[in-house]
Coordinates of C-alpha atoms in Angstrom, one line a residue:
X275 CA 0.0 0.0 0.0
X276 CA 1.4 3.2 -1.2
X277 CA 2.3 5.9 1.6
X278 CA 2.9 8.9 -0.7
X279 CA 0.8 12.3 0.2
X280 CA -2.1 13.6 -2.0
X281 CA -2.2 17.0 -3.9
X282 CA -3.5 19.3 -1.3
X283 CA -5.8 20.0 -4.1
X284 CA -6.8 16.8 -5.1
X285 CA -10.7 15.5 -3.7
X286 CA -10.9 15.3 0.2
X287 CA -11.7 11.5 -0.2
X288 CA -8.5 11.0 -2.4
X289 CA -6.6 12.9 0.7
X290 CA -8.3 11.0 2.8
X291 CA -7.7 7.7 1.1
X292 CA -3.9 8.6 1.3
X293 CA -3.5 9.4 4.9
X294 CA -4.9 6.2 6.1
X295 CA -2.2 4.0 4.2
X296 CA 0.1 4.8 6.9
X297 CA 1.6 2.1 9.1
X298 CA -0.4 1.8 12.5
X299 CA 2.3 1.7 15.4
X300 CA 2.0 -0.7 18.4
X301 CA 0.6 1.9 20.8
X302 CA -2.2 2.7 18.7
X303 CA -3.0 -1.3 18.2
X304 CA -2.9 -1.1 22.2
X305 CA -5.3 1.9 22.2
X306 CA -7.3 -0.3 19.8
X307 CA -7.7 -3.1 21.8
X308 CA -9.2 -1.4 24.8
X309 CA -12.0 -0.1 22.3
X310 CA -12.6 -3.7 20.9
X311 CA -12.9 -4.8 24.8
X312 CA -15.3 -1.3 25.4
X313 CA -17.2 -2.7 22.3
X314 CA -17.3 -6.5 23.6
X315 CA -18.8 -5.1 26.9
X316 CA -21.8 -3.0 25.5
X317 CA -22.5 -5.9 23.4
X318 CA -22.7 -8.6 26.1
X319 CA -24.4 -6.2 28.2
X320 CA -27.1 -6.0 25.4
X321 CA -27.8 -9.5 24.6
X322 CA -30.8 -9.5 26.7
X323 CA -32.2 -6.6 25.4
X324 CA -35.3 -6.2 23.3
X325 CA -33.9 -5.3 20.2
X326 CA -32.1 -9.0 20.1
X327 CA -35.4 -10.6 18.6
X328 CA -35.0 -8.3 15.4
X329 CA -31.4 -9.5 14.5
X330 CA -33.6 -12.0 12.7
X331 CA -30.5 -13.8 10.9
X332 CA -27.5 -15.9 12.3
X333 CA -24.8 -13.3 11.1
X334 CA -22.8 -12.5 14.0
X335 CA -22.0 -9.0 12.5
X336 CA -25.3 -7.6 12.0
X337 CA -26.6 -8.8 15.5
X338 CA -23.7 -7.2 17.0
X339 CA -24.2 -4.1 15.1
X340 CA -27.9 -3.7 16.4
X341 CA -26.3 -4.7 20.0
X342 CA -23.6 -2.5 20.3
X343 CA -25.7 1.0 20.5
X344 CA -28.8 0.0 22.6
X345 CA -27.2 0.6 26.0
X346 CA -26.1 4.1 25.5
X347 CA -22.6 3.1 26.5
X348 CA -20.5 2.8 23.2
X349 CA -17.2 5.2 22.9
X350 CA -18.0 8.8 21.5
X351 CA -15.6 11.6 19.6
X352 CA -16.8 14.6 20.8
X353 CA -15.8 17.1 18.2
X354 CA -17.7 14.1 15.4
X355 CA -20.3 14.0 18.1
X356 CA -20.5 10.2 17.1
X357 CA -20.1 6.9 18.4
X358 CA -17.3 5.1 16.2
X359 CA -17.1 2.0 18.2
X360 CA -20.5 0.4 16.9
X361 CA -19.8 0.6 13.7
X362 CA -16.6 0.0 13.1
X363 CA -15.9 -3.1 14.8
X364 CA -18.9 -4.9 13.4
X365 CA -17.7 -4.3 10.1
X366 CA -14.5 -5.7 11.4
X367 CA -16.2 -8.6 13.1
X368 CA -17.6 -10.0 9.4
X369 CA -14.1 -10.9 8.7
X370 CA -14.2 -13.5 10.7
X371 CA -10.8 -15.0 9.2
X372 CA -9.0 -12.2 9.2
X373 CA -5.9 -11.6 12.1
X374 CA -6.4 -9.7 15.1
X375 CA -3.5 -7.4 14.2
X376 CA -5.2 -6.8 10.7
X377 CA -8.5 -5.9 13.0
X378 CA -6.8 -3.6 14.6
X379 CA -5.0 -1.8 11.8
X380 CA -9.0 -1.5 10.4
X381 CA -9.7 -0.6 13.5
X382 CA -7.9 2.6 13.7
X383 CA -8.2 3.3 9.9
X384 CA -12.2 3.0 10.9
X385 CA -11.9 5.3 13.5
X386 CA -9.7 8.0 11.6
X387 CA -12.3 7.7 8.4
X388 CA -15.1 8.1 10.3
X389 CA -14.0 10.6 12.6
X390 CA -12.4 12.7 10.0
X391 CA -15.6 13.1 7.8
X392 CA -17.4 13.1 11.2
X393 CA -15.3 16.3 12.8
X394 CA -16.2 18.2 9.5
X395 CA -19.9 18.7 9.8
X396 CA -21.4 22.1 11.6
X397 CA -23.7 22.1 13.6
X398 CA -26.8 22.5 11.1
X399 CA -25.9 19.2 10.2
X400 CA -26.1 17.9 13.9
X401 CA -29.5 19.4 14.2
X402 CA -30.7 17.2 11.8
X403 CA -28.8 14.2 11.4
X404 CA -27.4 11.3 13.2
X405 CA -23.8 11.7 12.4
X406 CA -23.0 8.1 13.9
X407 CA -24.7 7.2 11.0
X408 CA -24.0 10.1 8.2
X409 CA -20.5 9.5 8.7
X410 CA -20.1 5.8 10.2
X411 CA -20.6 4.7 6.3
X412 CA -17.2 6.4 5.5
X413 CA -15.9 4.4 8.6
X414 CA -17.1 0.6 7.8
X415 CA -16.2 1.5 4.4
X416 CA -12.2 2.2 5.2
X417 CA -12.3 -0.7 8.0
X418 CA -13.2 -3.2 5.5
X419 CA -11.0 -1.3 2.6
X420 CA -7.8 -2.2 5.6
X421 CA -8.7 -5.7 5.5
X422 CA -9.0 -6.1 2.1
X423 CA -5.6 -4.5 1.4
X424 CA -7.1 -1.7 -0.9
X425 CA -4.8 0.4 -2.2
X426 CA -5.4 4.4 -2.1
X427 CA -7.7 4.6 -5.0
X428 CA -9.6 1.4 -4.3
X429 CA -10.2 2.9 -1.2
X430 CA -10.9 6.2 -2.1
X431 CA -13.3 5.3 -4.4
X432 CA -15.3 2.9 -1.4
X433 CA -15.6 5.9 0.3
X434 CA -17.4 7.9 -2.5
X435 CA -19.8 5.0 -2.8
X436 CA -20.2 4.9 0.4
X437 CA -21.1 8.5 0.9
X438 CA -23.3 8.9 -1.9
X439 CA -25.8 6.2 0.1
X440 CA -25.2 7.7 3.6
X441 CA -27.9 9.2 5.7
X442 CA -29.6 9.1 9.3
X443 CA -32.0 11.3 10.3
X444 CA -33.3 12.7 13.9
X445 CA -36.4 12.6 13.5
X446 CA -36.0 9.1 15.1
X447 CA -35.2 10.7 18.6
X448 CA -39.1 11.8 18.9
X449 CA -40.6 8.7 18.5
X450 CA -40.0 5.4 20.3
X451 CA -38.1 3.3 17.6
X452 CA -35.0 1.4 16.9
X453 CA -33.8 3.2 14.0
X454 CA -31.1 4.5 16.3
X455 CA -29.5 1.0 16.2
X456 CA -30.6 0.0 12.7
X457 CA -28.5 3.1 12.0
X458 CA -25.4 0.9 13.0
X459 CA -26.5 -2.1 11.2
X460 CA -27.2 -0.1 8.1
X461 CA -23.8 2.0 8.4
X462 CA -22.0 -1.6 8.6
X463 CA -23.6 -3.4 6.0
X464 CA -24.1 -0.5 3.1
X465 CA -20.5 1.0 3.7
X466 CA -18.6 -2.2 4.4
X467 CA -19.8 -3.5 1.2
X468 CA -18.3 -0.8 -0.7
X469 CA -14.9 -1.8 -0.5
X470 CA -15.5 -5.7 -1.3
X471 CA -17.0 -3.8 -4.8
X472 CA -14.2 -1.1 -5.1
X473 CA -11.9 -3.9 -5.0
X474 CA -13.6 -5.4 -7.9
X475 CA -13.7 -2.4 -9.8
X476 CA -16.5 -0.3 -9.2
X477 CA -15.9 3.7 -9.1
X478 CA -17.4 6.0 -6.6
X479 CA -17.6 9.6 -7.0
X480 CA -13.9 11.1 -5.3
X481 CA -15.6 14.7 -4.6
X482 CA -18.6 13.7 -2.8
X483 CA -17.5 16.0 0.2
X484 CA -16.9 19.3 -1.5
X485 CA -18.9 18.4 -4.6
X486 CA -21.8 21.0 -5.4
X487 CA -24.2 18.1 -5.3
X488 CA -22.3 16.2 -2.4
X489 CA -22.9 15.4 1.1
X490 CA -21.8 19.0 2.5
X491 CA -24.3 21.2 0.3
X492 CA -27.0 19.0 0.9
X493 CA -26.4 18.6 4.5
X494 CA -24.1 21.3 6.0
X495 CA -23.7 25.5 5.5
X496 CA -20.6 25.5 7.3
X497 CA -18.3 22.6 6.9
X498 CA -15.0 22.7 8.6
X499 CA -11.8 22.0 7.5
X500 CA -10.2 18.4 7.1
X501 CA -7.6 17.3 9.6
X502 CA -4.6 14.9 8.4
X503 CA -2.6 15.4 11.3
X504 CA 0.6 12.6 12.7
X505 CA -0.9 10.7 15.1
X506 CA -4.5 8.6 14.9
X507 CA -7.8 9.7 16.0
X508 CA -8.5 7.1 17.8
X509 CA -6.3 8.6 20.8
X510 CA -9.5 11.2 20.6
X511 CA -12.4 9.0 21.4
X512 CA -13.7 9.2 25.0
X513 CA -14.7 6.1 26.8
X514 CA -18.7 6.0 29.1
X515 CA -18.6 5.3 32.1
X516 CA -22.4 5.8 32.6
X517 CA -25.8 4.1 30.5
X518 CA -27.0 7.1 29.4
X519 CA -26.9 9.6 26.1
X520 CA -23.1 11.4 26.6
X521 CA -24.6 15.0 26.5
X522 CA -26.1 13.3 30.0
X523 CA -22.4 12.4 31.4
X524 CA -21.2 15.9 32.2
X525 CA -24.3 16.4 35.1
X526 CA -23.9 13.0 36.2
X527 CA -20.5 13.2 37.0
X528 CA -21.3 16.5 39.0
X529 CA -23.4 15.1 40.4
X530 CA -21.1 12.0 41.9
X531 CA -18.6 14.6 42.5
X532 CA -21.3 16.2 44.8
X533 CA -22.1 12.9 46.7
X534 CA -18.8 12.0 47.4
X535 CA -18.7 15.5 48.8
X536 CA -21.4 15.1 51.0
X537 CA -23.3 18.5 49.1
X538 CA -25.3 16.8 46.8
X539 CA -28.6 17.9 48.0
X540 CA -32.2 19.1 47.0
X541 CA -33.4 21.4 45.1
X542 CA -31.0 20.7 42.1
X543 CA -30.4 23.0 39.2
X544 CA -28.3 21.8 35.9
X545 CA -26.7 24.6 33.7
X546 CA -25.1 23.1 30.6
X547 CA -25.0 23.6 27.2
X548 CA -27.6 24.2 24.6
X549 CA -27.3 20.8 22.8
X550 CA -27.8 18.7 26.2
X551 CA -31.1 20.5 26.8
X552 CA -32.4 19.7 23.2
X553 CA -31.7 16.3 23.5
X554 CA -31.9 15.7 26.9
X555 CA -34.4 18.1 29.0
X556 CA -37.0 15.5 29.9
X557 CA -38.3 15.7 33.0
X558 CA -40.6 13.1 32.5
X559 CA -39.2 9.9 30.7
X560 CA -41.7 7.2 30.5
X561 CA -39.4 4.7 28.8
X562 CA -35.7 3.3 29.2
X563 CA -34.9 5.2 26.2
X564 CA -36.2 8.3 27.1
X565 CA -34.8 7.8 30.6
X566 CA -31.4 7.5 29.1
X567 CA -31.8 10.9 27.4
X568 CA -33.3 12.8 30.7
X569 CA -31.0 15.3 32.4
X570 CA -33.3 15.3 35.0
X571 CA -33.2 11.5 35.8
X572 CA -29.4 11.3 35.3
X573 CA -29.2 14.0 38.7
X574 CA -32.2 11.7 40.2
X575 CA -29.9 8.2 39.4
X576 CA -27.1 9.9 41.4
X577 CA -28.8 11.6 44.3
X578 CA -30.8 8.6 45.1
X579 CA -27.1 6.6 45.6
X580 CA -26.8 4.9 42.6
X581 CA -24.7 4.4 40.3
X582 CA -25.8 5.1 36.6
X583 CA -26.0 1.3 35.2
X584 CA -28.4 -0.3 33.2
X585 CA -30.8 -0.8 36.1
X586 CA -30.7 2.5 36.8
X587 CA -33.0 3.0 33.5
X588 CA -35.8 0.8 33.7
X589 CA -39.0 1.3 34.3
X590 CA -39.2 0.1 38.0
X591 CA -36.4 3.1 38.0
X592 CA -38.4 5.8 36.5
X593 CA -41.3 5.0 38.5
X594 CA -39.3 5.4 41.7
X595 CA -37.2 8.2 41.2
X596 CA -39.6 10.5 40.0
X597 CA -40.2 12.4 42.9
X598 CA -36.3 13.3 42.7
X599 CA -36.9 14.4 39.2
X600 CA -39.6 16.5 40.4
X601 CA -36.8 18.5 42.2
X602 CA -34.2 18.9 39.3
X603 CA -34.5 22.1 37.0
X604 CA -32.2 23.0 34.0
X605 CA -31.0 25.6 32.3
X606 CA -28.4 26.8 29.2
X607 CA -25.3 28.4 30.2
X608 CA -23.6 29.8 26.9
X609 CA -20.4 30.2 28.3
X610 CA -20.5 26.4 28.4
X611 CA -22.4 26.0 25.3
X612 CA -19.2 28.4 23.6
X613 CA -16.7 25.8 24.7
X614 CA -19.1 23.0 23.0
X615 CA -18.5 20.3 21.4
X616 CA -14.7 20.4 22.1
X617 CA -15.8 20.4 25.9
X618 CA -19.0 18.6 27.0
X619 CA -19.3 20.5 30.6
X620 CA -21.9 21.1 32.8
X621 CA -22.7 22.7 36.3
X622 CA -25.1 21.4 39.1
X623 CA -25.4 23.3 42.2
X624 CA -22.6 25.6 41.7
X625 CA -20.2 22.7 41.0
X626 CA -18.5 23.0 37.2
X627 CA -16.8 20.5 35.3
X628 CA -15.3 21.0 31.9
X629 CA -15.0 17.7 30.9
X630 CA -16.1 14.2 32.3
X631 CA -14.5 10.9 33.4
X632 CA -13.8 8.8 30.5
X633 CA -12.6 12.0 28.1
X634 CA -8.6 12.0 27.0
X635 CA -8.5 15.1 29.5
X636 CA -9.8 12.7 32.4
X637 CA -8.8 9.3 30.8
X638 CA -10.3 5.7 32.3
X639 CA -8.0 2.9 33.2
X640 CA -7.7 -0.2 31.4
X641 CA -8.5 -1.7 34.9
X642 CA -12.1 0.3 34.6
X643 CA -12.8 -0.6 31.2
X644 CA -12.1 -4.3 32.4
X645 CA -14.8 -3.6 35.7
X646 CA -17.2 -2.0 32.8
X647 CA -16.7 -5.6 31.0
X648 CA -17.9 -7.0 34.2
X649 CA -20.9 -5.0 35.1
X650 CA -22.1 -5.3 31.5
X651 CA -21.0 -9.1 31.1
X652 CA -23.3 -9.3 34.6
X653 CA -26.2 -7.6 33.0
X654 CA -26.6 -9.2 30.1
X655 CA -26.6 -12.4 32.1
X656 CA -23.2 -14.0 31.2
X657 CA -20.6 -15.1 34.1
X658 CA -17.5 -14.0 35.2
X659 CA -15.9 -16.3 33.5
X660 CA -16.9 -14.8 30.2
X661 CA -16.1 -11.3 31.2
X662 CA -12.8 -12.9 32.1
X663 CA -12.0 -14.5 28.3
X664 CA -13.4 -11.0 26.6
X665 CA -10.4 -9.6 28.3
X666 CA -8.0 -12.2 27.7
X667 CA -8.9 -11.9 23.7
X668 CA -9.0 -8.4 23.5
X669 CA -6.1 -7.0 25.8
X670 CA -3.5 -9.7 25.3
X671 CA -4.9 -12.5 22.4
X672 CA -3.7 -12.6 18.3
X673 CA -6.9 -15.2 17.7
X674 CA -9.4 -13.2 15.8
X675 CA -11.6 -16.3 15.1
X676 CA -11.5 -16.7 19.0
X677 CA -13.3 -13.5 19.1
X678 CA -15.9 -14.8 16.6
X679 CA -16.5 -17.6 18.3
X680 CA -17.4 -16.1 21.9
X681 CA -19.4 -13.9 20.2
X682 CA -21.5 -16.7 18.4
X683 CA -22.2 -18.5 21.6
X684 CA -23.1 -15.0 23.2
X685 CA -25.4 -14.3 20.6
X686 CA -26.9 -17.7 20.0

């Protein structure tokens, strides 16, 4: 695969196509393997969940793919303000006899595609579509283009095939659906297929970006600039620690920050930027979803002593915190909405934090991705002993097909 640098005036997707024919290093492999393990926990966490009946076929892939996203808990890029994780590592995971080093050289090539599309769109694009799915096309698309060994303009040509079918609207976030996780399954299925027919010949359009009928004057008035920078952008993504929507994370780690103070006390009043209130002001959830996506429960979870898991969303847990919700009221602060979406902060009861646990800035330990393996492993009603062999595979193993495996007798 060729390493040479494009024209800085040749299509974004040719430039783009270029810069991810680097070499990955072995400390961005490492970084990669704590997202496959982050990945491996939201999915065994979610095997139980109700979405499971719909992944009506045997394929490993597209089950995990609908799996990955329902527990709110899958790794985020702030600045993409997507969830890379999902996506990419399903596409990955249809590869079943592929090596684990060449899953996580696609890996990091997913993340950097699908973050550096993802990082581009303004926020008129945000308001109205799901950029995990908008831009997780151009992410299963260079994933799959890795393993298959595409060269540059195979691969720039997958992702112009894959962006001329990309999509994902909002409108799913006011009704009770599962086109949030079909989103996923979509992403990985339409864009992974795009290399397997790149490699085979078929063309894509190279200026679907910047194009005056591409993806940025249909969907953006403001794109930003492109980033190629040294490093990968995988060392960007933030890990959750907490089951709920990430503009949530910012009150809820106030919030424990408070309790293990001893000040975190009624009435409570949330100031935070202006895209947490318009996804996230619901002061009445009546759903695990919506619960998920409730500023006002997140502060209710924490001040009633727990601890912002799975149980912490369900029904019998909206029913009995919402007398705590009753107390919570919430507010824009545009001094934090300014420092938005580089900065997902928030303030509750005086207390400010500019960014949460789980960010670079406040980075988790492998040890706490390995306890999230184990609380999700536990909730999706596998034993230790599983959580155990998830972290064997992904931290320290080279059997890719191992991976497959555990995941066909979780999904069975």
């Amino acid at each position: 695969m060729s390493g040479q640098i494009a024209a800085a005036d040749a299509p974004l997707l040719v430039q783009l196509a270029h810069h991810l024919q680097r070499p990955v290093d072995e400390a961005t492999r490492q970084r990669a393997r704590l997202h496959l393990l982050d990945w491996l926990a939201c999915v065994a966490g979610a095997r139980q969940a109700a979405v499971k009946p719909f992944a009506f076929d045997a394929n490993i892939a597209s089950t995990a793919a609908l799996l990955g996203n329902v527990l709110e808990m899958d790794d985020v890029h702030r600045l993409g303000r997507l969830h890379p994780g999902p996506v990419v590592w399903c596409s990955i995971v249809a590869d079943y006899e592929a090596g684990l080093d060449a899953w996580l050289d696609a890996a990091v090539r997913g993340y950097e595609a699908m973050i550096g599309v993802g990082a581009t769109f303004d926020d008129w694009h945000y308001a109205h579509f799901h950029p995990t799915s908008t831009a997780g096309l151009f992410g299963a698309a260079a994933a799959v283009a890795s393993l298959q060994e595409c060269d540059v303009s195979e691969t720039a040509h997958a992702l112009g095939l894959a962006g001329s079918v990309t999509g994902g609207l909002w409108q799913m976030r006011h009704e009770d659906t599962m086109a949030k996780q079909w989103h996923v399954a979509n992403a990985m299925v339409s864009g992974g297929s795009t290399a397997v027919w790149a490699r085979r010949g078929m063309t894509g359009p190279l200026s679907l970006l910047e194009g005056p009928q591409g993806l940025y004057a249909a969907t953006c008035r403001a794109p930003k600039p492109m980033l190629f920078g040294p490093g990968w952008r995988i060392e960007e993504v933030s890990f959750k620690p907490w089951a709920a929507c990430r503009h949530a994370h910012p009150v809820i780690d106030c919030a424990l920050e408070l309790r293990a103070a001893g000040r975190l006390a009624a009435p409570f009043h949330v100031e935070t930027y202006a895209d947490a209130l318009a996804f996230c002001d619901k002061p009445h959830p009546t759903t695990d979803v919506e619960a998920k996506f409730s500023l006002q429960h997140a502060v209710a979870v924490i001040a009633d002593g727990r601890n912002a898991t799975p149980a912490d969303f369900t029904p019998e847990a909206i029913t009995a915190l919402a007398p705590l919700r009753r107390q919570v009221t919430v507010a824009e602060d545009p001094a934090i909405t300014a420092r938005y979406p580089a900065h997902f902060g928030a303030r509750l009861n005086g207390l400010e934090l500019v960014d949460c646990r789980g960010d670079p800035e406040r980075p988790v330990t492998e040890a706490d991705i390995i306890a999230k393996m184990h609380m999700l492993a536990n909730w999706g009603g596998l034993p230790p002993s599983e959580a155990d062999r998830a972290a064997d595979l992904a931290l320290h193993g080279n059997d890719a097909a191992a991976v497959v495996a555990m995941l066909d007798k979780w999904l069975k």
